[in-house]
CSV table of C-alpha atoms and ligand atoms in Angstrom, one decimal:
chain,number,residue,atom,x,y,z
A,1,MET,CA,121.1,73.3,103.1
A,2,GLN,CA,118.9,74.2,101.3
A,3,GLN,CA,118.2,77.4,99.4
A,4,LEU,CA,115.4,79.4,99.8
A,5,THR,CA,113.0,82.4,97.9
A,6,ILE,CA,110.3,83.7,99.7
A,7,LEU,CA,107.7,85.2,97.5
A,8,GLY,CA,105.6,87.7,99.4
A,9,ALA,CA,107.7,87.9,102.5
A,10,THR,CA,106.7,90.9,104.1
A,11,GLY,CA,103.2,89.1,104.4
A,12,SER,CA,101.8,87.1,106.9
A,13,ILE,CA,102.6,84.1,105.6
A,14,GLY,CA,106.5,85.4,104.8
A,15,ALA,CA,106.8,86.3,107.9
A,16,SER,CA,105.4,82.7,109.6
A,17,THR,CA,108.1,81.0,107.1
A,18,LEU,CA,110.7,83.6,108.4
A,19,ASP,CA,110.0,82.3,112.0
A,20,VAL,CA,110.7,78.9,111.2
A,21,VAL,CA,113.4,79.5,108.8
A,22,ALA,CA,115.6,81.1,111.7
A,23,ARG,CA,114.6,78.5,114.0
A,24,HIS,CA,117.0,76.1,111.4
A,25,PRO,CA,119.7,78.2,110.5
A,26,ASP,CA,121.8,74.5,109.6
A,27,ARG,CA,119.0,73.9,107.4
A,28,PHE,CA,118.1,76.7,105.5
A,29,ARG,CA,119.8,80.2,103.7
A,30,VAL,CA,117.6,82.7,102.4
A,31,TYR,CA,118.2,83.3,99.1
A,32,ALA,CA,115.8,85.6,98.2
A,33,LEU,CA,112.4,87.9,99.7
A,34,SER,CA,110.2,89.4,98.0
A,35,GLY,CA,107.9,92.3,98.6
A,36,ASN,CA,105.4,95.2,97.2
A,37,SER,CA,105.2,97.7,99.6
A,38,ARG,CA,106.2,97.7,102.9
A,39,ILE,CA,109.8,98.3,102.1
A,40,SER,CA,111.3,99.2,105.5
A,41,GLU,CA,109.6,96.0,105.8
A,42,LEU,CA,112.0,93.9,103.7
A,43,ALA,CA,114.3,96.2,104.8
A,44,GLU,CA,115.1,95.2,108.1
A,45,GLN,CA,114.4,91.2,106.9
A,46,CYS,CA,117.7,91.3,104.4
A,47,ARG,CA,119.7,93.0,107.4
A,48,ARG,CA,118.2,89.9,109.3
A,49,PHE,CA,118.7,87.0,107.0
A,50,ASN,CA,120.9,88.6,104.5
A,51,PRO,CA,120.2,87.4,101.2
A,52,ARG,CA,121.1,87.4,97.9
A,53,PHE,CA,118.8,89.4,96.5
A,54,ALA,CA,115.5,91.3,97.2
A,55,VAL,CA,112.7,91.6,94.2
A,56,VAL,CA,110.0,94.8,95.2
A,57,ALA,CA,107.7,96.1,92.4
A,58,ASP,CA,109.1,98.7,90.6
A,59,THR,CA,112.5,101.2,90.2
A,60,HIS,CA,111.0,103.8,92.3
A,61,ALA,CA,110.9,101.4,95.3
A,62,ALA,CA,114.1,99.2,94.7
A,63,GLY,CA,116.3,102.7,95.1
A,64,GLN,CA,114.4,103.5,98.3
A,65,LEU,CA,115.7,99.9,99.3
A,66,ARG,CA,118.9,100.0,98.1
A,67,GLU,CA,119.1,102.9,100.0
A,68,GLN,CA,118.1,101.0,103.2
A,69,LEU,CA,120.5,98.9,102.4
A,70,LEU,CA,123.3,100.6,101.8
A,71,GLY,CA,126.5,98.1,102.7
A,72,LEU,CA,124.8,95.3,102.5
A,73,GLU,CA,125.5,92.7,99.6
A,74,THR,CA,121.5,92.2,99.4
A,75,GLU,CA,121.3,92.6,95.4
A,76,VAL,CA,118.2,94.5,94.9
A,77,LEU,CA,116.2,93.9,92.1
A,78,TRP,CA,112.4,94.6,90.4
A,79,GLY,CA,109.3,93.4,89.0
A,80,MET,CA,107.6,90.7,87.4
A,81,ASP,CA,110.6,90.1,85.9
A,82,GLY,CA,112.8,90.1,89.2
A,83,LEU,CA,110.0,87.9,90.7
A,84,CYS,CA,110.4,85.2,87.9
A,85,GLN,CA,114.5,85.3,88.1
A,86,VAL,CA,114.2,84.5,91.8
A,87,SER,CA,111.7,81.8,91.3
A,88,SER,CA,113.9,79.9,88.7
A,89,ASP,CA,117.4,81.1,89.6
A,90,LYS,CA,119.5,77.7,89.4
A,91,ALA,CA,120.9,78.2,93.0
A,92,VAL,CA,117.5,78.3,94.6
A,93,ASP,CA,115.7,74.1,95.7
A,94,VAL,CA,112.4,76.1,98.0
A,95,VAL,CA,110.4,78.2,96.6
A,96,MET,CA,107.6,79.4,98.7
A,97,ALA,CA,105.0,81.1,96.7
A,98,ALA,CA,102.6,83.7,99.2
A,99,ILE,CA,102.4,86.8,97.3
A,100,VAL,CA,98.4,87.7,97.5
A,101,GLY,CA,96.0,87.0,94.4
A,102,ALA,CA,96.8,86.2,90.8
A,103,ALA,CA,100.0,88.7,90.6
A,104,GLY,CA,101.9,85.1,92.0
A,105,LEU,CA,100.4,83.3,88.9
A,106,LEU,CA,104.1,84.1,86.8
A,107,PRO,CA,106.7,83.3,89.5
A,108,THR,CA,105.2,80.4,90.8
A,109,LEU,CA,104.9,78.8,87.3
A,110,ALA,CA,108.0,79.6,86.8
A,111,ALA,CA,109.0,78.1,89.6
A,112,ALA,CA,107.3,75.4,88.7
A,113,ARG,CA,108.7,74.9,85.1
A,114,SER,CA,112.6,75.1,86.9
A,115,GLY,CA,111.6,72.1,88.7
A,116,LYS,CA,112.1,73.6,91.6
A,117,LYS,CA,110.3,72.6,95.4
A,118,VAL,CA,107.1,74.7,95.5
A,119,LEU,CA,105.3,75.4,98.7
A,120,LEU,CA,102.2,76.6,97.7
A,121,ALA,CA,100.1,79.3,99.5
A,122,ASN,CA,99.0,81.5,96.6
A,123,LYS,CA,96.0,79.5,95.6
A,124,GLU,CA,94.7,82.0,93.7
A,125,SER,CA,97.7,81.1,91.2
A,126,LEU,CA,95.9,77.4,90.9
A,127,VAL,CA,93.0,78.5,90.2
A,128,MET,CA,93.4,80.0,87.6
A,129,GLY,CA,96.3,78.5,86.1
A,130,GLY,CA,95.1,75.2,87.2
A,131,GLN,CA,95.9,72.6,84.3
A,132,LEU,CA,98.8,74.7,83.1
A,133,PHE,CA,99.9,73.9,87.1
A,134,MET,CA,99.7,70.6,86.5
A,135,ASP,CA,100.9,69.9,83.0
A,136,THR,CA,104.1,72.3,83.8
A,137,LEU,CA,104.5,69.8,87.6
A,138,ARG,CA,104.3,67.2,85.2
A,139,LYS,CA,107.2,67.8,82.6
A,140,SER,CA,109.4,69.4,85.1
A,141,GLY,CA,109.3,66.7,88.1
A,142,ALA,CA,108.6,69.5,90.5
A,143,MET,CA,107.4,68.9,93.5
A,144,LEU,CA,104.1,70.9,94.7
A,145,LEU,CA,103.3,71.1,98.6
A,146,PRO,CA,100.4,72.9,99.6
A,147,ILE,CA,100.8,75.3,102.4
A,148,ASP,CA,97.2,76.7,102.6
A,149,SER,CA,96.0,74.4,105.7
A,150,GLU,CA,92.9,72.5,105.1
A,151,HIS,CA,95.0,71.1,102.0
A,152,ASN,CA,98.1,70.4,103.8
A,153,ALA,CA,95.8,68.3,106.4
A,154,ILE,CA,94.3,66.6,102.9
A,155,PHE,CA,98.2,65.7,102.1
A,156,GLN,CA,99.0,64.3,105.1
A,157,CYS,CA,95.9,62.3,105.8
A,158,LEU,CA,96.1,60.6,102.0
A,159,PRO,CA,98.9,57.6,101.6
A,160,PRO,CA,102.3,58.2,100.8
A,161,GLY,CA,102.6,58.8,96.9
A,162,TYR,CA,98.7,58.7,96.6
A,163,ASP,CA,98.2,59.1,93.1
A,164,ALA,CA,95.4,61.2,92.1
A,165,SER,CA,94.5,59.6,89.0
A,166,GLU,CA,93.8,56.0,90.7
A,167,LYS,CA,91.6,57.3,94.1
A,168,SER,CA,94.4,55.4,96.5
A,169,GLY,CA,90.1,54.4,98.0
A,170,VAL,CA,89.9,57.8,99.2
A,171,ARG,CA,86.0,58.2,98.8
A,172,LYS,CA,85.6,61.9,100.0
A,173,ILE,CA,87.1,65.2,101.7
A,174,LEU,CA,85.8,67.0,104.2
A,175,LEU,CA,87.0,70.1,103.8
A,176,THR,CA,86.8,72.5,106.9
A,177,ALA,CA,85.6,76.4,107.5
A,178,SER,CA,85.4,77.9,110.1
A,179,GLY,CA,82.5,80.3,108.9
A,180,GLY,CA,84.4,83.4,109.5
A,181,PRO,CA,84.1,86.8,111.2
A,182,PHE,CA,80.0,86.8,110.2
A,183,ARG,CA,78.4,83.0,111.0
A,184,ASN,CA,76.2,83.9,113.0
A,185,LEU,CA,75.7,87.2,112.7
A,186,PRO,CA,71.7,88.5,111.5
A,187,LEU,CA,71.5,88.0,107.6
A,188,ALA,CA,69.8,91.6,107.7
A,189,ASP,CA,73.3,93.1,109.4
A,190,LEU,CA,75.8,91.9,106.5
A,191,SER,CA,75.4,94.9,104.6
A,192,ALA,CA,76.7,97.1,106.7
A,193,VAL,CA,79.6,95.4,107.9
A,194,THR,CA,83.0,97.5,107.7
A,195,PRO,CA,86.3,96.0,105.9
A,196,ASP,CA,87.8,95.8,109.8
A,197,GLN,CA,84.6,93.9,111.3
A,198,ALA,CA,85.4,92.0,108.2
A,199,CYS,CA,89.2,91.1,108.6
A,200,ALA,CA,88.5,90.1,112.2
A,201,HIS,CA,89.1,86.2,111.5
A,202,PRO,CA,88.0,85.0,115.3
A,203,ASN,CA,90.8,81.9,114.8
A,204,TRP,CA,93.8,83.1,111.9
A,205,GLN,CA,95.5,86.2,111.5
A,206,MET,CA,95.8,86.7,107.9
A,207,GLY,CA,96.1,89.2,105.2
A,208,ARG,CA,93.0,91.4,104.3
A,209,LYS,CA,91.8,89.7,100.6
A,210,ILE,CA,92.2,86.7,102.0
A,211,SER,CA,89.9,87.6,105.8
A,212,VAL,CA,87.5,88.7,103.6
A,213,ASP,CA,87.5,85.9,101.7
A,214,SER,CA,87.1,83.9,104.9
A,215,ALA,CA,83.8,85.9,105.5
A,216,THR,CA,82.8,85.8,102.1
A,217,MET,CA,83.6,81.9,102.1
A,218,MET,CA,85.2,82.9,98.7
A,219,ASN,CA,88.2,81.1,100.4
A,220,LYS,CA,86.5,77.9,100.8
A,221,GLY,CA,85.5,77.9,97.6
A,222,LEU,CA,88.5,79.2,96.1
A,223,GLU,CA,90.3,75.8,98.1
A,224,LEU,CA,87.7,73.6,97.0
A,225,ILE,CA,89.0,74.1,93.2
A,226,GLU,CA,92.5,74.1,94.0
A,227,ALA,CA,91.9,70.9,96.0
A,228,CYS,CA,90.5,69.3,92.7
A,229,TRP,CA,94.0,70.5,91.1
A,230,LEU,CA,96.1,68.9,93.9
A,231,PHE,CA,94.4,65.8,94.8
A,232,GLY,CA,92.8,64.8,91.4
A,233,LEU,CA,88.9,65.4,92.7
A,234,SER,CA,85.6,66.4,90.8
A,235,PRO,CA,83.6,69.0,93.1
A,236,GLN,CA,81.1,66.5,93.9
A,237,ASP,CA,83.9,64.4,96.0
A,238,ILE,CA,84.1,67.0,98.5
A,239,ASP,CA,82.2,68.5,101.5
A,240,VAL,CA,82.5,71.7,103.0
A,241,VAL,CA,81.5,71.2,106.1
A,242,ILE,CA,81.9,74.0,109.0
A,243,HIS,CA,83.6,73.7,111.7
A,244,PRO,CA,84.0,76.7,114.6
A,245,GLN,CA,86.7,75.9,116.5
A,246,SER,CA,89.5,75.3,113.8
A,247,VAL,CA,91.1,72.5,115.5
A,248,ILE,CA,90.3,69.7,112.8
A,249,HIS,CA,92.0,71.4,109.4
A,250,SER,CA,90.2,68.5,106.6
A,251,MET,CA,89.9,65.3,106.8
A,252,VAL,CA,89.8,62.2,104.3
A,253,GLU,CA,87.2,59.7,104.0
A,254,TYR,CA,88.1,55.9,102.8
A,255,VAL,CA,86.1,53.6,101.3
A,256,ASP,CA,86.6,51.4,104.0
A,257,GLY,CA,84.6,54.2,106.3
A,258,SER,CA,87.8,55.4,108.0
A,259,VAL,CA,87.7,59.0,107.8
A,260,LEU,CA,91.6,60.2,109.0
A,261,ALA,CA,91.8,64.0,110.4
A,262,GLN,CA,94.9,66.5,110.9
A,263,LEU,CA,94.4,68.6,113.9
A,264,GLY,CA,96.5,71.2,115.6
A,265,ASN,CA,96.5,74.9,116.8
A,266,PRO,CA,95.2,77.2,113.8
A,267,ASP,CA,98.7,78.8,113.5
A,268,MET,CA,100.2,78.6,109.4
A,269,ARG,CA,103.2,77.5,110.5
A,270,THR,CA,102.7,73.8,111.6
A,271,PRO,CA,101.7,73.8,108.1
A,272,ILE,CA,104.8,76.0,106.6
A,273,THR,CA,107.3,73.8,109.0
A,274,HIS,CA,105.7,70.4,107.6
A,275,ALA,CA,106.1,71.7,103.6
A,276,LEU,CA,109.5,73.0,104.5
A,277,ALA,CA,110.6,69.7,105.9
A,278,TRP,CA,108.9,66.9,104.4
A,279,PRO,CA,109.3,64.1,104.5
A,280,GLU,CA,111.2,64.9,107.5
A,281,ARG,CA,109.3,66.5,110.7
A,282,ILE,CA,111.4,69.4,112.4
A,283,GLU,CA,110.3,72.0,115.3
A,284,SER,CA,107.7,75.0,114.0
A,285,GLY,CA,107.8,76.9,117.5
A,286,VAL,CA,103.4,76.3,117.2
A,287,ALA,CA,102.7,75.0,121.5
A,288,SER,CA,100.8,71.8,121.8
A,289,LEU,CA,97.1,71.3,120.9
A,290,ASP,CA,95.3,71.2,124.2
A,291,ILE,CA,92.7,68.7,123.7
A,292,ILE,CA,91.0,69.1,127.1
A,293,ALA,CA,90.5,72.9,127.1
A,294,THR,CA,89.1,72.7,123.2
A,295,ALA,CA,86.9,70.6,124.9
A,296,ARG,CA,84.7,70.1,121.8
A,297,LEU,CA,84.3,70.2,118.0
A,298,ASP,CA,81.1,70.8,116.2
A,299,PHE,CA,80.1,70.6,113.2
A,300,GLY,CA,77.6,71.9,110.6
A,301,VAL,CA,76.4,72.5,106.8
A,302,PRO,CA,77.3,76.0,105.6
A,303,ASP,CA,74.3,78.0,104.6
A,304,LEU,CA,74.8,79.3,100.6
A,305,ARG,CA,72.0,82.4,101.5
A,306,ARG,CA,74.6,83.6,103.7
A,307,PHE,CA,77.5,82.4,102.1
A,308,PRO,CA,76.6,83.3,97.9
A,309,CYS,CA,80.5,83.8,97.0
A,310,LEU,CA,80.8,79.6,98.7
A,311,GLY,CA,77.6,78.8,96.0
A,312,LEU,CA,78.8,80.4,92.7
A,313,ALA,CA,82.8,79.1,93.4
A,314,ILE,CA,81.5,75.3,93.6
A,315,GLN,CA,79.2,76.6,90.1
A,316,ALA,CA,82.4,77.8,88.8
A,317,ALA,CA,84.3,74.5,89.9
A,318,LYS,CA,81.3,72.1,88.0
A,319,GLU,CA,81.5,74.3,84.7
A,320,GLY,CA,85.7,74.5,84.7
A,321,GLY,CA,87.4,75.8,81.7
A,322,SER,CA,87.9,79.6,82.5
A,323,ALA,CA,84.5,79.9,84.4
A,324,PRO,CA,87.3,79.5,87.8
A,325,VAL,CA,89.7,82.1,86.3
A,326,ALA,CA,86.7,84.8,85.7
A,327,LEU,CA,85.1,83.8,89.3
A,328,ASN,CA,88.9,84.7,90.9
A,329,ALA,CA,89.5,88.1,88.4
A,330,ALA,CA,85.6,89.5,89.9
A,331,ASN,CA,86.2,88.3,93.2
A,332,GLU,CA,89.9,90.2,93.2
A,333,VAL,CA,88.3,93.3,92.3
A,334,ALA,CA,85.5,93.3,94.2
A,335,VAL,CA,86.9,92.3,97.4
A,336,ASP,CA,89.3,95.4,96.6
A,337,GLY,CA,86.2,97.7,96.4
A,338,PHE,CA,84.9,96.6,99.2
A,339,LEU,CA,88.7,98.0,100.8
A,340,GLN,CA,88.4,100.5,99.8
A,341,GLY,CA,84.8,101.4,100.7
A,342,GLU,CA,83.4,101.3,98.0
A,343,LEU,CA,81.7,98.4,97.7
A,344,SER,CA,79.6,96.9,100.8
A,345,PHE,CA,80.1,93.7,101.8
A,346,ILE,CA,77.1,92.0,100.0
A,347,ASP,CA,77.9,93.6,96.5
A,348,ILE,CA,80.8,91.0,96.5
A,349,SER,CA,79.3,88.4,95.7
A,350,ARG,CA,76.6,90.8,93.6
A,351,VAL,CA,79.5,91.7,92.1
A,352,VAL,CA,81.3,88.1,91.2
A,353,ALA,CA,77.8,86.3,90.2
A,354,ASP,CA,77.1,89.3,87.4
A,355,VAL,CA,80.5,88.7,85.5
A,356,LEU,CA,79.9,84.5,85.9
A,357,GLU,CA,76.2,85.7,84.1
A,358,SER,CA,78.2,87.1,81.6
A,359,HIS,CA,81.0,85.0,81.4
A,360,GLU,CA,81.8,82.4,78.5
A,361,VAL,CA,83.0,79.6,79.4
A,362,ALA,CA,86.3,78.3,77.5
A,363,GLU,CA,89.2,76.0,77.5
A,364,PRO,CA,91.6,77.6,78.8
A,365,GLU,CA,94.5,77.3,75.8
A,366,SER,CA,97.0,78.5,77.3
A,367,LEU,CA,99.1,81.2,79.7
A,368,GLU,CA,97.9,84.3,77.6
A,369,HIS,CA,94.9,83.3,77.2
A,370,VAL,CA,94.4,82.6,80.8
A,371,GLN,CA,95.4,86.1,81.4
A,372,GLN,CA,92.9,87.6,78.5
A,373,ILE,CA,90.5,86.1,80.6
A,374,ASP,CA,91.4,87.3,83.3
A,375,LYS,CA,91.9,90.9,82.0
A,376,LYS,CA,88.6,90.9,80.3
A,377,ALA,CA,86.6,89.6,83.9
A,378,ARG,CA,88.3,92.0,85.5
A,379,GLU,CA,87.3,95.2,83.5
A,380,ASP,CA,83.9,94.1,83.7
A,381,ALA,CA,84.3,93.7,87.2
A,382,LEU,CA,85.2,97.1,87.6
A,383,LYS,CA,82.8,98.7,85.5
A,384,LEU,CA,80.1,96.8,88.2
A,385,VAL,CA,81.8,98.2,91.0
A,386,HIS,CA,82.1,101.9,89.8
A,387,SER,CA,78.0,101.2,88.9
A,388,MET,CA,77.6,100.1,92.4
A,389,ARG,CA,80.0,102.2,94.2
A,390,GLN,CA,78.3,103.5,97.6
B,401,NAD,P1,99.3,88.8,102.6
B,401,NAD,O1,98.7,90.3,102.2
B,401,NAD,O2,99.4,89.0,104.5
B,401,NAD,O3,100.6,89.4,102.1
B,401,NAD,C1,100.3,89.3,100.7
B,401,NAD,C2,102.4,89.8,100.5
B,401,NAD,O4,102.0,89.6,98.8
B,401,NAD,C3,102.9,90.6,100.6
B,401,NAD,O5,104.3,90.4,100.7
B,401,NAD,C4,103.2,91.5,99.8
B,401,NAD,O6,104.1,92.8,99.2
B,401,NAD,C5,103.3,90.6,98.4
B,401,NAD,N1,101.7,91.1,97.2
B,401,NAD,C6,101.1,91.8,97.2
B,401,NAD,N2,100.4,92.2,95.7
B,401,NAD,C7,101.4,91.9,95.1
B,401,NAD,C8,101.9,92.1,93.6
B,401,NAD,N3,100.9,92.8,93.1
B,401,NAD,N4,102.8,91.7,93.3
B,401,NAD,C9,103.6,91.5,93.9
B,401,NAD,N5,103.8,90.4,95.8
B,401,NAD,C10,102.7,91.5,96.2
B,401,NAD,O7,98.5,88.3,102.9
B,401,NAD,P2,98.9,86.4,103.0
B,401,NAD,O8,98.3,86.5,104.0
B,401,NAD,O9,100.2,86.6,103.6
B,401,NAD,O10,98.4,85.7,102.1
B,401,NAD,C11,99.0,85.4,100.7
B,401,NAD,C12,99.4,83.6,100.0
B,401,NAD,O11,99.4,83.1,100.8
B,401,NAD,C13,97.8,84.3,99.9
B,401,NAD,O12,97.1,83.6,98.5
B,401,NAD,C14,96.4,83.4,100.4
B,401,NAD,O13,95.2,83.1,99.9
B,401,NAD,C15,97.3,82.0,101.3
B,401,NAD,N6,97.1,81.6,102.3
B,401,NAD,C16,97.4,82.6,103.4
B,401,NAD,C17,96.4,82.0,104.9
B,401,NAD,C18,97.1,82.8,105.6
B,401,NAD,O14,97.1,82.3,106.9
B,401,NAD,N7,97.7,84.1,105.5
B,401,NAD,C19,96.4,80.7,105.2
B,401,NAD,C20,96.4,80.1,103.6
B,401,NAD,C21,96.3,80.5,102.6
B,402,MG,MG1,93.5,77.9,104.4
C-alpha cells in the first residue's frame, strides 16, 4: 500500500489524482491533502478519503476546516511548515506536487530531500530551482516523475534507464503545444481579450494560471526549461511545435531518424496514472483514443509575434542562471494582474520583458538566493503592473 500526499488537492490536478486513487483503493492510501482557499471542497475530500492530515493556508482557515471535520480523525495543519511536514513525513511514499506557482517550491523540495517518489506537476518550482532540485535528487536518491503531459510523454518515449549525461542517441525533442484559445485570433483583437476567454482552453480543463500561460504560450516556455532540467538537454535540443489537436503529447527524435511519440486523449489522468503506477500500467478511467474520429493531426511553427512570452522564455532558458527565476516571478505577478482585471492580456509579456531587461543574471547559489531573486523580480513586476493599471 502506497501512502500518498497530495499538495494542491483542491486544484485541477489534485482532483484528477483523487479520481485515479479512488479507482485503486488496494494500492493507494491518502495520507495528506492540502488546499489553499476552497475549504469546503477540502473538507469534502477529507470526508471521502479520510487522510491522516489536511493542510491549509493559515490558522483562520485551519479553524474553519476543523469545524467542518468534527468527528473525523484528520488532523489539521497550516502554513508552509505544515506543507513541508506532510511532504517529508516518514510514513509517506509518494508526493503529488500540484500546488500552482512558486508556493510549491519549498514543499516539493522537502519531498525530494526526504527521498520520496515525487510526481511533479508544479513546473514553476523546477523552473525556479532547477539546479537545487537536480542536486537534491542526486543526494537523496529520490525519484522525480513528470506529470506535465508533454514531459510524461517524453519520459515514456525515452529508453528505460535513460541517462541524461549520455543522451542515449536522442537527437532532439519535439515539444508539442496546442496554441491555446487565441491561436487564430486576429492580432489586433488580443489586447481586448478577457480572463474568461483566456481560460477557455480548447482541449484541456485546467486551473486559471496555467490556462492563461497556455494562452500566452508562456506555459510552453516554462515547459522547455522544465524539459532541459528533467532530461539534461539544452534549449537548442528542443523544438516547439504547434499541434492544435493535443493528441500527440510530445515526441523524441533519435540519431537514426526514428521519431517516437506518445498519443492519447487530452486527459491528465493518463500521465497521473502512468506516474502513480510506474513502472506498471493500471486503469485510469480515460476513454480510448478514437483515432478514426481524430482523423487528422496538424503541425506548425509558433509565431513569436503572437506569442512573445514564448520568445522571452526561450531567451531566459538560453541565458540560464537566475534568468528563469526572474521570468517565472514576473509572469506570476503579471498573470495575476491580468486575472484581477488590472492588466490587458498583451501587457503580460510587456511586464515580463521589462523585468528580464533590467535583471542582472547571476548563478543562484542557494535556496535563499533563489528566493531573493524571486522576491526582487516580483517587486519590479508589481511596480510595472501598478504603472500600467488599466
Ligand atoms: P489549480 O489552480 O487548479 O490548483 C492549484 C492548487 O494549489 C489548489 O489546490 C490551490 O489550493 C493550491 N494553491 C494555490 N496557491 C497556493 C499557495 N499559495 N499555497 C498553497 N497552496 C496553494 O492549478 P492546476 O491546474 O491544478 O495546476 C497545478 C500545477 O500543475 C501548476 O503548476 C500547473 O502548471 C501544473 N500543471 C497543470 C496541468 C493541468 O492540466 N491542470 C497540466 C500540467 C501541469
Ligand atoms: Mg503541459
